[in-house]
Coordinates of C-alpha atoms and ligand atoms in Angstrom, one line a residue:
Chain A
X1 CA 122.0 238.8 123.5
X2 CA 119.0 236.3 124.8
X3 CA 116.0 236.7 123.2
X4 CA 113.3 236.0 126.1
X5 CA 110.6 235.2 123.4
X6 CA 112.3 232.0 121.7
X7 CA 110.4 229.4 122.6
X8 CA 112.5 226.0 122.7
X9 CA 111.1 223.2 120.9
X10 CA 108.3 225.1 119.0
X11 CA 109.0 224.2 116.0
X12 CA 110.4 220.2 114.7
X13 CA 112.1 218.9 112.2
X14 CA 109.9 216.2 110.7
X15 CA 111.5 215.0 107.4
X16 CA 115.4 213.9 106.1
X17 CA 116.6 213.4 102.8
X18 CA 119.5 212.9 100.8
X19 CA 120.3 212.1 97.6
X20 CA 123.3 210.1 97.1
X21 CA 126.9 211.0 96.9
X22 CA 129.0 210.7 94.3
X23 CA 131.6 212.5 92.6
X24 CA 129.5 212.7 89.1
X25 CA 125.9 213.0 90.0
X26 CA 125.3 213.4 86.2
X27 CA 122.2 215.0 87.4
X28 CA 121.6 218.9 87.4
X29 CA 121.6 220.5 91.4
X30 CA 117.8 221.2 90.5
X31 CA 117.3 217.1 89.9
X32 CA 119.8 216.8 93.0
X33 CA 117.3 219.3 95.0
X34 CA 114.0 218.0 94.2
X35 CA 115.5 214.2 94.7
X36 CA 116.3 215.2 98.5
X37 CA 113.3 217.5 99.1
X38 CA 110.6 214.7 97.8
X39 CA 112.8 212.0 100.2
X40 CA 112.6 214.4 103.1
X41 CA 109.0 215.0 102.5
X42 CA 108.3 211.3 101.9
X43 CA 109.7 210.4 105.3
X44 CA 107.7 213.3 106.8
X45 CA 104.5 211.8 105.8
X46 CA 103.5 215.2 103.9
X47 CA 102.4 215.8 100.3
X48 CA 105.0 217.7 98.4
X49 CA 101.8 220.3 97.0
X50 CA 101.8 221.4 100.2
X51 CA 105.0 222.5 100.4
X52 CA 104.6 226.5 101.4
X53 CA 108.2 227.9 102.1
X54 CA 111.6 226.8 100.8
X55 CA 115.1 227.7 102.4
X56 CA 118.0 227.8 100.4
X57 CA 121.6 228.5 100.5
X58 CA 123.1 231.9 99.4
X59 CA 125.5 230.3 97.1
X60 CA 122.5 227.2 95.6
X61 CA 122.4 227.5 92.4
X62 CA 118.6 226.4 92.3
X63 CA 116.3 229.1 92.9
X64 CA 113.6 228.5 95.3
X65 CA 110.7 229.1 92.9
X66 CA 112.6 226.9 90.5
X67 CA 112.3 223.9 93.2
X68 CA 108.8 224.4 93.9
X69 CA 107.6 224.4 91.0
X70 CA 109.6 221.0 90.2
X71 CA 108.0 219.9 93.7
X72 CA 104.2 220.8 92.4
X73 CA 103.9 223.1 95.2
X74 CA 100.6 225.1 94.6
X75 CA 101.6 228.6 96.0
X76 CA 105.1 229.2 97.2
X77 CA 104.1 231.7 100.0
X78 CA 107.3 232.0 101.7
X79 CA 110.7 232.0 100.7
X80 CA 114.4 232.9 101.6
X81 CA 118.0 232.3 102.2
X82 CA 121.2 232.2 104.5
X83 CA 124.3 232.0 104.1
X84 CA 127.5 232.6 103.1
X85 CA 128.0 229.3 102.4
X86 CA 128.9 227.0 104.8
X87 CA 127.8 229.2 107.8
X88 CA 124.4 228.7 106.3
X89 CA 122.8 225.2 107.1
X90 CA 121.4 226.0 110.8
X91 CA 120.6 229.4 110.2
X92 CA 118.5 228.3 107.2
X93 CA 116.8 225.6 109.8
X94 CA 116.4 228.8 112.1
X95 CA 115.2 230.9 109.1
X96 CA 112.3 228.0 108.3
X97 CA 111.2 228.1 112.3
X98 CA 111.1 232.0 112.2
X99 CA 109.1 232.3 109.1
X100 CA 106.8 229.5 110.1
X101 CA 106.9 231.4 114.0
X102 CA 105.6 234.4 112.3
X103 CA 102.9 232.7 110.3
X104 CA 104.3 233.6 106.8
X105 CA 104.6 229.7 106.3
X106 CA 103.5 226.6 108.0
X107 CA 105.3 223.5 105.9
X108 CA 109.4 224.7 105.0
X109 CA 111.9 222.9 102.8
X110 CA 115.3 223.6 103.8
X111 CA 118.1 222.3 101.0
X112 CA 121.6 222.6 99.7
X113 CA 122.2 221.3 95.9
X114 CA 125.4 221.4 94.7
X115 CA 127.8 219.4 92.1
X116 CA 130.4 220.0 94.1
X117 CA 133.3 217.5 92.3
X118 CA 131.4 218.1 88.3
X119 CA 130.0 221.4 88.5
X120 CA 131.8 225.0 90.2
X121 CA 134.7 223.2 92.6
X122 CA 135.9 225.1 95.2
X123 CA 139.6 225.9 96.1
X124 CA 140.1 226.4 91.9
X125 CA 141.0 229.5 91.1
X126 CA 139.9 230.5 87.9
X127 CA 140.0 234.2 87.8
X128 CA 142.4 235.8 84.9
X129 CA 143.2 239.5 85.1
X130 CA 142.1 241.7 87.4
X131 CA 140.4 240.7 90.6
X132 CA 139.2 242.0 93.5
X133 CA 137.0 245.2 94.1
X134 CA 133.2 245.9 95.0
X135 CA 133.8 244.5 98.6
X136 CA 135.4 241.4 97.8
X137 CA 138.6 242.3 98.5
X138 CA 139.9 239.6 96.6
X139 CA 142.0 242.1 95.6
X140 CA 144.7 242.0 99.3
X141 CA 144.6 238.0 98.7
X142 CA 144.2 236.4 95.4
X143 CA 147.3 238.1 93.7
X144 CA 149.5 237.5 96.6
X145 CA 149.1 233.8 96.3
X146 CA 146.5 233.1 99.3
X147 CA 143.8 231.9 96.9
X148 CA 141.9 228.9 98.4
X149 CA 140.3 228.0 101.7
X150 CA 142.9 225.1 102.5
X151 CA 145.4 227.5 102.0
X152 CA 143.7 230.1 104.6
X153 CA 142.9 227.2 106.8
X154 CA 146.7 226.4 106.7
X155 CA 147.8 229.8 108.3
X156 CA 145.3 229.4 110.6
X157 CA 146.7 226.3 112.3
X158 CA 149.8 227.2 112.5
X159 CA 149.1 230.3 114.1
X160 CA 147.1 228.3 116.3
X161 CA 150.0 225.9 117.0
X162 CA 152.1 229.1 117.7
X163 CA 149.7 230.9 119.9
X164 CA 149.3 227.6 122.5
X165 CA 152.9 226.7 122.3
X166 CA 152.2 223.3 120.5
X167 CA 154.5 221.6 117.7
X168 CA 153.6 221.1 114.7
X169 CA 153.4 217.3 115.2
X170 CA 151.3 218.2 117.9
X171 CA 148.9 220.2 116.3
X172 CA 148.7 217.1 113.9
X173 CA 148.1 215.0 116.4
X174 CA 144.4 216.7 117.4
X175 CA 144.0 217.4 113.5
X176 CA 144.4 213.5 112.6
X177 CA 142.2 212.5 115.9
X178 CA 139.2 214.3 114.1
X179 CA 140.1 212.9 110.8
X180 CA 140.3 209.1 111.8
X181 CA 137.0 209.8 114.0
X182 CA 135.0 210.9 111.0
X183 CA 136.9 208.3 108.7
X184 CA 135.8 205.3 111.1
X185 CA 132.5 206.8 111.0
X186 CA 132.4 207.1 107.3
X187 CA 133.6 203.0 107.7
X188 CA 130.6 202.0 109.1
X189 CA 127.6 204.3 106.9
X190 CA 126.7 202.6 103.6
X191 CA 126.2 206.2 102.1
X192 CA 129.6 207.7 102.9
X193 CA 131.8 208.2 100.0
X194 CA 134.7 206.5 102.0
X195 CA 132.5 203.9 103.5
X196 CA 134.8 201.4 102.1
X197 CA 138.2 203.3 102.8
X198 CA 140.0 202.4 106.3
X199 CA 142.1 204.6 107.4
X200 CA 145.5 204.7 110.4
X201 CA 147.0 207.5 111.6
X202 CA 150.1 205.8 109.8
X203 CA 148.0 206.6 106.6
X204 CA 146.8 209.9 107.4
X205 CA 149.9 211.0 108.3
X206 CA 152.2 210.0 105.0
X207 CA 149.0 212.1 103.2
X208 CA 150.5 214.5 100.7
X209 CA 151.0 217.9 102.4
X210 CA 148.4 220.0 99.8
X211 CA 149.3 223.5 102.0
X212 CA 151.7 222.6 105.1
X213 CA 150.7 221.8 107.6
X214 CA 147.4 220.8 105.9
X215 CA 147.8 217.2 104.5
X216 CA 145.4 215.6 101.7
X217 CA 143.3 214.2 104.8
X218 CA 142.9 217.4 106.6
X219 CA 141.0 218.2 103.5
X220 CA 136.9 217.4 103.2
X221 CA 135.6 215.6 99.7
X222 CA 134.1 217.4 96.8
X223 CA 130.6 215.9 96.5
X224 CA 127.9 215.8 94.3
X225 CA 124.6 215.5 95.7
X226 CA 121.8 217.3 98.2
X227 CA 120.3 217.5 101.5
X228 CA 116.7 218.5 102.7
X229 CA 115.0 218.5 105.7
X230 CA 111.5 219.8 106.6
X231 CA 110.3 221.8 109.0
X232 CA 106.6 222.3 110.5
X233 CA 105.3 223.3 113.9
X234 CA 106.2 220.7 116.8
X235 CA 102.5 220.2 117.8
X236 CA 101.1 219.5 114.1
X237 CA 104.1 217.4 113.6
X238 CA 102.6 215.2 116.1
X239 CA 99.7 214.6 113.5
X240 CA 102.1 213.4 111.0
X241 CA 103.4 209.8 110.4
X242 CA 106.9 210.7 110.5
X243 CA 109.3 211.1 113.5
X244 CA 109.8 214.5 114.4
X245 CA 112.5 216.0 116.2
X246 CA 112.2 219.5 118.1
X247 CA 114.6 222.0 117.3
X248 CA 115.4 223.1 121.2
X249 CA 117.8 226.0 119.8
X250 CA 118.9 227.6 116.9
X251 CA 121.8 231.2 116.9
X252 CA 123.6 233.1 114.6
X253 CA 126.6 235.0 115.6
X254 CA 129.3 236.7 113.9
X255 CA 130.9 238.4 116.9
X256 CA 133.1 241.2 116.8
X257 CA 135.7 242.7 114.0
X258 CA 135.1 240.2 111.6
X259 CA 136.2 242.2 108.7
X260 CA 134.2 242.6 105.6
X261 CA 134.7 240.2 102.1
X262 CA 134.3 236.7 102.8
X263 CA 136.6 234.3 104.0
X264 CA 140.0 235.8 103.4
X265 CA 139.2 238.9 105.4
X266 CA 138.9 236.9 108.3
X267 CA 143.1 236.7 108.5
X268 CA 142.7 240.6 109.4
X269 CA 140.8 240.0 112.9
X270 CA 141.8 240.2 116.0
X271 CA 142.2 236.6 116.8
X272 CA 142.3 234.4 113.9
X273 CA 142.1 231.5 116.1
X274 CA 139.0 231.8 117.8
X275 CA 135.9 232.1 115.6
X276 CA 132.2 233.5 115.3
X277 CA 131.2 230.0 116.8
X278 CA 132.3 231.8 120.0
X279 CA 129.6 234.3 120.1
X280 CA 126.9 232.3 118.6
X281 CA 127.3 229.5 121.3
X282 CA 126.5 231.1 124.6
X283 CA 123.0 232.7 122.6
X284 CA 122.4 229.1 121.8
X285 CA 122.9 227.2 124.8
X286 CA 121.4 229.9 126.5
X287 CA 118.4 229.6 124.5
X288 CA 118.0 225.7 125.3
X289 CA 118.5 226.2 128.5
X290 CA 121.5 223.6 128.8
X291 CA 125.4 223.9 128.3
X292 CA 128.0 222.0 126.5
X293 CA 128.3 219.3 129.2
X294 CA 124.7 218.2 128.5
X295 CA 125.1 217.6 124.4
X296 CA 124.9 213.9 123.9
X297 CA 126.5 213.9 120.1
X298 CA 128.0 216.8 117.9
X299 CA 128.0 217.2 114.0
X300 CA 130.5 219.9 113.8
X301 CA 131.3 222.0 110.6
X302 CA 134.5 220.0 109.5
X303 CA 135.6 222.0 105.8
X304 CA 139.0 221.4 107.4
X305 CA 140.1 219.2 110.4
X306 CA 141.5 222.9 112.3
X307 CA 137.8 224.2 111.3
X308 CA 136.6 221.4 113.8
X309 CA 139.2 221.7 116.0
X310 CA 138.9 225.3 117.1
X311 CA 134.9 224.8 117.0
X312 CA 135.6 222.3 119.5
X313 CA 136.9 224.6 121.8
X314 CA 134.4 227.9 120.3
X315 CA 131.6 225.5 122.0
X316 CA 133.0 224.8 124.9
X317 CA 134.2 221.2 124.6
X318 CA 137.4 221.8 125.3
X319 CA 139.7 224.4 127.2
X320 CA 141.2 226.5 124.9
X321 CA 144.6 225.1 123.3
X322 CA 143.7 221.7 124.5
X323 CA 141.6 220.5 121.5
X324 CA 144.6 219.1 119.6
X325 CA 144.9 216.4 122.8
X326 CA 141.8 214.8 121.7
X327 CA 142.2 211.0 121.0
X328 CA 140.1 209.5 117.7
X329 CA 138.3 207.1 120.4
X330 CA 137.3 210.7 122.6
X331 CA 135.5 211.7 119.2
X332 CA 133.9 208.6 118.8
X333 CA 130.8 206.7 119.9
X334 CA 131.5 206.1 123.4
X335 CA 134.0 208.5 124.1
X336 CA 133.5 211.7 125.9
X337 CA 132.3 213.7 122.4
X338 CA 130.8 211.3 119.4
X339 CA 131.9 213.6 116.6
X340 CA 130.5 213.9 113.0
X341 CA 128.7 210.4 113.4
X342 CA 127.7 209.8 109.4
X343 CA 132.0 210.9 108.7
X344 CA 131.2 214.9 108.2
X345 CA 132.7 216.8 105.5
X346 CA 136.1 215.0 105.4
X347 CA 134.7 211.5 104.9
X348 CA 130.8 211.2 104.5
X349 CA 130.4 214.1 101.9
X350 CA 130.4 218.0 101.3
X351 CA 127.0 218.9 101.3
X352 CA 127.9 222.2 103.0
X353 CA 126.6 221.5 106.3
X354 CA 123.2 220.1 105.7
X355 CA 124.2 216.8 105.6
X356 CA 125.6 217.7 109.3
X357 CA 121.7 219.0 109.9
X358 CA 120.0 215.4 108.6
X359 CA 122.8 213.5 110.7
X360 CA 122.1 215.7 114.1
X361 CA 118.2 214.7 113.3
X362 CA 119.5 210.7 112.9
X363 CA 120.9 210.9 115.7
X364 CA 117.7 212.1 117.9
X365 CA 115.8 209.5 116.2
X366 CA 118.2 206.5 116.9
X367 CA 118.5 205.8 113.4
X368 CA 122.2 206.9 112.9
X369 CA 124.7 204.1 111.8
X370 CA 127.1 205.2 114.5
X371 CA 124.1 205.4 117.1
X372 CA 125.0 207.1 120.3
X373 CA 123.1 205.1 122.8
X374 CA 120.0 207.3 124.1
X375 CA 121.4 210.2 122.6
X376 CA 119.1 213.3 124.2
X377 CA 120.6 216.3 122.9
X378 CA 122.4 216.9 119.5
X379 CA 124.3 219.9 118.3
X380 CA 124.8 220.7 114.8
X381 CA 127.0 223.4 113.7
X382 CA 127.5 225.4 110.3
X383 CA 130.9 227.4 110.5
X384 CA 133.1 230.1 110.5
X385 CA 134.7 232.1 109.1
X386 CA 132.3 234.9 108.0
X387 CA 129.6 234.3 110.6
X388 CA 128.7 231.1 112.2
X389 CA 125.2 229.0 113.5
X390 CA 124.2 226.1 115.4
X391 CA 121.3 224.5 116.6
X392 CA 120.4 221.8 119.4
X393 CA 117.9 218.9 118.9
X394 CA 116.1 217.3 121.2
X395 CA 114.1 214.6 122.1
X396 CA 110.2 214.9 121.9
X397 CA 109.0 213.9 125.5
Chain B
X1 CA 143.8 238.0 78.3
X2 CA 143.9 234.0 77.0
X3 CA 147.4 233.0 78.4
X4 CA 146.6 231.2 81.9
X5 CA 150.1 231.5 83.0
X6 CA 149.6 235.8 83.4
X7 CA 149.7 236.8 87.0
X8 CA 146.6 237.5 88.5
X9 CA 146.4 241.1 89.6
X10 CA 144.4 243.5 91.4
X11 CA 141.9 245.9 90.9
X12 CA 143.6 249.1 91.3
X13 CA 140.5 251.7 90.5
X14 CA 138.2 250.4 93.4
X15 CA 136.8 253.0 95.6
X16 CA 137.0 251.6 98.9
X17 CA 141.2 250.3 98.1
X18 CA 142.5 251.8 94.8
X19 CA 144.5 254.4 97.0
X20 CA 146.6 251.8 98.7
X21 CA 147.7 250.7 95.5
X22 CA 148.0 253.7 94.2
X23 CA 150.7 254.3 97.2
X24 CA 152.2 251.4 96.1
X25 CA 152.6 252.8 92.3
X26 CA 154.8 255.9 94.2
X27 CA 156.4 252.9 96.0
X28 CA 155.1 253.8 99.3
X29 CA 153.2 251.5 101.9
X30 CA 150.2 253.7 102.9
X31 CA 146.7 252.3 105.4
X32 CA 143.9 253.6 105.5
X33 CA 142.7 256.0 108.5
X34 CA 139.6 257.4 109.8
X35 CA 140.0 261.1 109.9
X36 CA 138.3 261.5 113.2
X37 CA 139.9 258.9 115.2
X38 CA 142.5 258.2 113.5
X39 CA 142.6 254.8 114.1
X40 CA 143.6 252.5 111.3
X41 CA 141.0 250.6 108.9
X42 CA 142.5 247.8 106.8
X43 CA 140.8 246.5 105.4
X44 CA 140.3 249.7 103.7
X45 CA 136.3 251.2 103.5
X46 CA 135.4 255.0 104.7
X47 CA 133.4 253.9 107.2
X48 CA 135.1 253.6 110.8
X49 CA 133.9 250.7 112.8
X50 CA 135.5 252.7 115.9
X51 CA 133.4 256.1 115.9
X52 CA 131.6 256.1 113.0
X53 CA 132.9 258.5 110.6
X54 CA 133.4 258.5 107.5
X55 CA 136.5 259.8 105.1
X56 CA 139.4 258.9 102.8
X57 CA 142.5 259.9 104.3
X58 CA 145.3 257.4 103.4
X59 CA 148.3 257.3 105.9
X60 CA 151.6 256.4 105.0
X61 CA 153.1 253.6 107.4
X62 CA 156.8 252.0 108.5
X63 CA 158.1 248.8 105.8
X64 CA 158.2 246.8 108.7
X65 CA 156.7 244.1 110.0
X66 CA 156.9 240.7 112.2
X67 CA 155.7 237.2 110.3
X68 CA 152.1 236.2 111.9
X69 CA 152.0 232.8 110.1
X70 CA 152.4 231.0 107.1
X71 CA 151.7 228.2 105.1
X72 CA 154.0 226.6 102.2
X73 CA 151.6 225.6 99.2
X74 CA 152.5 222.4 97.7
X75 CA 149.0 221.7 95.5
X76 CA 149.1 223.9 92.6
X77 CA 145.6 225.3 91.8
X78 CA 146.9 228.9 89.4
X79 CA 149.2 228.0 86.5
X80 CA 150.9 231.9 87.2
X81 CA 151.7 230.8 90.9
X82 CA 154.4 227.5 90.8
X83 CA 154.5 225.5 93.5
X84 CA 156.0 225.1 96.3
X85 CA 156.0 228.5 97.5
X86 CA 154.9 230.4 100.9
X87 CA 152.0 232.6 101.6
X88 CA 153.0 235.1 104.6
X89 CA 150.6 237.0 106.8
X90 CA 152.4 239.8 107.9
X91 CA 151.8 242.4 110.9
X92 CA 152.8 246.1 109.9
X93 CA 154.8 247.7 113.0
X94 CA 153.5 251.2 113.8
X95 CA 149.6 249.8 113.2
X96 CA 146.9 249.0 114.7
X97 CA 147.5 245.3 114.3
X98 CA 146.9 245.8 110.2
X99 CA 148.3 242.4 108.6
X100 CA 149.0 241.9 104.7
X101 CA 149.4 238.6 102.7
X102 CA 152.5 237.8 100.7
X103 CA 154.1 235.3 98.5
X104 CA 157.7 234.1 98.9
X105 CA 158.9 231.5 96.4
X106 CA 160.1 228.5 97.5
X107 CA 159.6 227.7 101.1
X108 CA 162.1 229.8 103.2
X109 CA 163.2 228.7 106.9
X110 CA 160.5 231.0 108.7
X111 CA 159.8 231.8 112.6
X112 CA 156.7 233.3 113.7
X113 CA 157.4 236.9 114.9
X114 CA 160.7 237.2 112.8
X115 CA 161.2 240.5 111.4
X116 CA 159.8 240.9 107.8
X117 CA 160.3 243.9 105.6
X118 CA 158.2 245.7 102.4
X119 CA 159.3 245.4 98.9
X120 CA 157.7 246.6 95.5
X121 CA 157.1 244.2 92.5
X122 CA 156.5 245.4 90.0
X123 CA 154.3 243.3 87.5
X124 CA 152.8 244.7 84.3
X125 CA 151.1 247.9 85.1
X126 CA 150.8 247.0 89.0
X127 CA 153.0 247.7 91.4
X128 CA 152.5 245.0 94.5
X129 CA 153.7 245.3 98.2
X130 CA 155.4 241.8 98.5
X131 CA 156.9 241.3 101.9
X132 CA 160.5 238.9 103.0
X133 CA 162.5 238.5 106.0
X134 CA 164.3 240.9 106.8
X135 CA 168.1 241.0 105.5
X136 CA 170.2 241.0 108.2
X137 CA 173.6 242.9 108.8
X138 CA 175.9 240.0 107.2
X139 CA 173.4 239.2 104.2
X140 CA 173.2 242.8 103.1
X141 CA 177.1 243.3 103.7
Ligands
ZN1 ZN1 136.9 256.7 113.5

């Protein structure tokens, strides 16, 4: 549903920063949060005291109190969250712009901390005993073996292989076209954890098969580190030395019968092929007034190479079924859609998603190091499966 | 609870899903159903999605099924669950599209839309719907 009274471009965002990415930070996530925040505040051109809202996560471990006081922020007047997880990053970008829309804070920190390799890994499964209950459901998945995300991601694509008549070397092909984009991307950024690791396709396919058809490369990295980005109104952004960036859209969407508990629950839908993307993406296109055609660059939510590919076709760029005939040079700068420019999730880092957000802003600014030539419009996504956002960048004219 | 090879098992108390594994204790495959509408809510709650009722009526269903999808887990991430084996996604016939996961050791030769059917493992205390292909005529001869 359109809501007539967002206003495209209100709001910018006016600082980037990262810490860097490693697989032992030897830092806490509240070091790793307050490292980003000050870097995206620095580059912003605003003091960190006046800092007066902070977005976080649902699953950060640092609390926002916790950062602002390690930021010397005099009064933290706003603060919240979004989430779960990875569906979180844009919506907490859209979070910051409604807060700041509705006066409750003008200057907005939007993070994600996480020791991701040292600290709490994902895809371990830790539990003993009993699991399940309260309205996790755990309790239909875990003790009948389907206990991690690449696992769930795995019957995913093969249902998705099954559903549009593809092969299973077929359905590899697309998958490894989205991992060798975002590896060459990662090539040529001096941040990305595989910034020194080329990869074939010869290489990604003789991967070990982790949960077939999911190979080790279909897989993103476990990071340490954190993103931040800050977000202010678009017309006192143009007081402020940095380079802002207007945030021309911003939806949530979760669509219909999504199923309660998290991720597993999602197996139980209708389609298990087509995700919540789907619904948020005509509410944001809608709300920037421009459609898939028009987006110049795309940082798409890549957990998983299938998570990608089914986004692909979720916003639009691709018929449905057809995503797996993307080529790696289609994906990259100068083909048709420059995906995951700074190498995403599966070769840059796992920030969970806000590394995605600083990229889409890189992008707008022409400071990317896989720079799409007058890139106009960039679209960032944060994905599936419990609900899923996005938001479109523009340029400030 | 120190040995990190013991199964992990379900909660078998919880409000919202106890009964279905309580069904499974009397070795019977049972979905829960809104009273009004009667249409089928897995997974379970007492609220219905469909016309917003709310009750705890449990219904007993077929133990068959047709294979949705798999996957065959080579990375081991649980000491109780060797690799390789195979995680099914199963859809019950005689359901509104209701689907249950499944292990299979090993990694069978499987077909999406083969015919699967229910069986009951029984593990410590907790009696688990586990689901395999069907046995045809000349296996189960
Ligand atoms: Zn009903």
């Amino acid at each position: 549903m359109a809501d007539a009274s967002w206003v495209p471009g209100a709001c910018s965002i006016v600082g980037i920063g990262t810490t860097d990415f490693s697989k032992a930070s030897g830092r806490s996530p509240l070091t790793l949060a307050a490292q980003a925040s000050l870097a995206a505040l620095a580059d912003a051109g605003i003091d960190r005291r006046d800092v007066d809202g902070i977005v976080r996560c649902d699953m950060d471990l640092v609390a926002p109190p916790a950062l602002a006081d390690s930021l010397g922020v005099r009064d933290l007047t706003y603060w919240g969250e979004a989430g779960p997880g990875g569906s979180g990053p844009a919506a907490m970008v859209g979070q910051a712009v409604a807060a700041i829309r509705a006066g409750l804070a003008s200057t907005v920190v939007v993070f994600r901390s996480l020791n991701g390799r040292s600290g709490n890994r994902y895809g371990l499964v830790g539990e003993r005993g009993a699991v399940g209950g309260d309205g996790s459901y755990d309790e239909f998945f875990l003790p009948f073996g389907m206990q991690t995300p690449g696992q769930f991601f795995a019957v995913v694509a093969r249902r998705y292989a099954h559903e549009h008549g593809l092969s299973i070397d077929e359905l590899s092909h697309g998958l490894g076209s989205i991992a060798l984009a975002a590896r060459a991307h990662a090539n040529s950024n001096p941040d990305a954890q595989f910034f020194d690791r080329a990869m074939t396709r010869d290489d990604y396919l003789a991967s070990r098969m982790l949960s077939d058809p999911l190979r080790l490369f279909d897989f993103c990295l476990e990071t340490d580190g954190a993103a931040a980005v800050v977000v202010t109104t678009t017309e006192r952004a143009r007081d402020l030395a940095g380079s802002a960036v207007p945030i021309l859209s911003v939806a949530q969407g979760t669509g219909h019968g999504v199923q309660p508990g998290q991720m597993f629950p999602a197996l139980l839908r209708p389609s298990t092929t087509s995700w919540p993307s789907a619904a948020a993406a005509p509410t944001l296109f809608g709300r920037a007034g421009v459609s898939a055609s028009d987006i110049d660059v795309a940082q798409i939510y890549d957990c998983f190479t299938i998570t990608a590919l089914i986004q692909l076709e979720d916003y639009g760029f691709a018929p449905r079924g057809t995503a797996a005939g993307l080529t790696d040079a289609d994906l990259s700068v100068g083909g048709v859609l420059p995906l995951n420019t700074s190498g995403g999730h599966l070769s840059e880092g796992y920030i969970h998603g806000m590394n995605h957000v600083v990229e889409g802003v890189r992008q707008i600014r022409g400071t990317s190091t896989n720079q799409v030539a007058g890139a106009e419009l960039s679209l960032v996504t944060s994905a599936p499966p419990p609900g899923a956002s996005a938001l479109i960048l523009g340029a400030d004219r | 609870m120190t040995d990190p090879t013991a199964p992990l098992l379900p909660v078998t108390d919880d409000v919202d899903t106890g009964g279905f594994f309580l069904a499974a204790a009397r070795g019977e495959l049972a979905i829960r159903i809104c009273s009004e509408c009667r249409a089928d809510l897995h997974l379970p709650r007492e609220c219905c999605p469909h016309c917003g009722a709310f009750s705890r009526e449990w219904r007993p269903v077929s133990g068959t099924g047709t294979l949705y999808s798999w996957t065959v887990v080579h990375h081991q991430v649980h000491p109780a669950f060797p690799v390789p084996y195979t995680v099914v996604l199963v859809e019950v016939d005689d359901t509104d599209g209701v689907r249950l996961v499944s292990r299979i050791a090993g990694c069978p030769d499987l077909e999406v839309g083969q015919p699967m059917e229910v069986w009951f493992e029984q593990v410590g205390d907790v009696t688990l719907p586990q689901w395999r292909p069907t046995a045809t005529q000349e296996e189960s001869a």
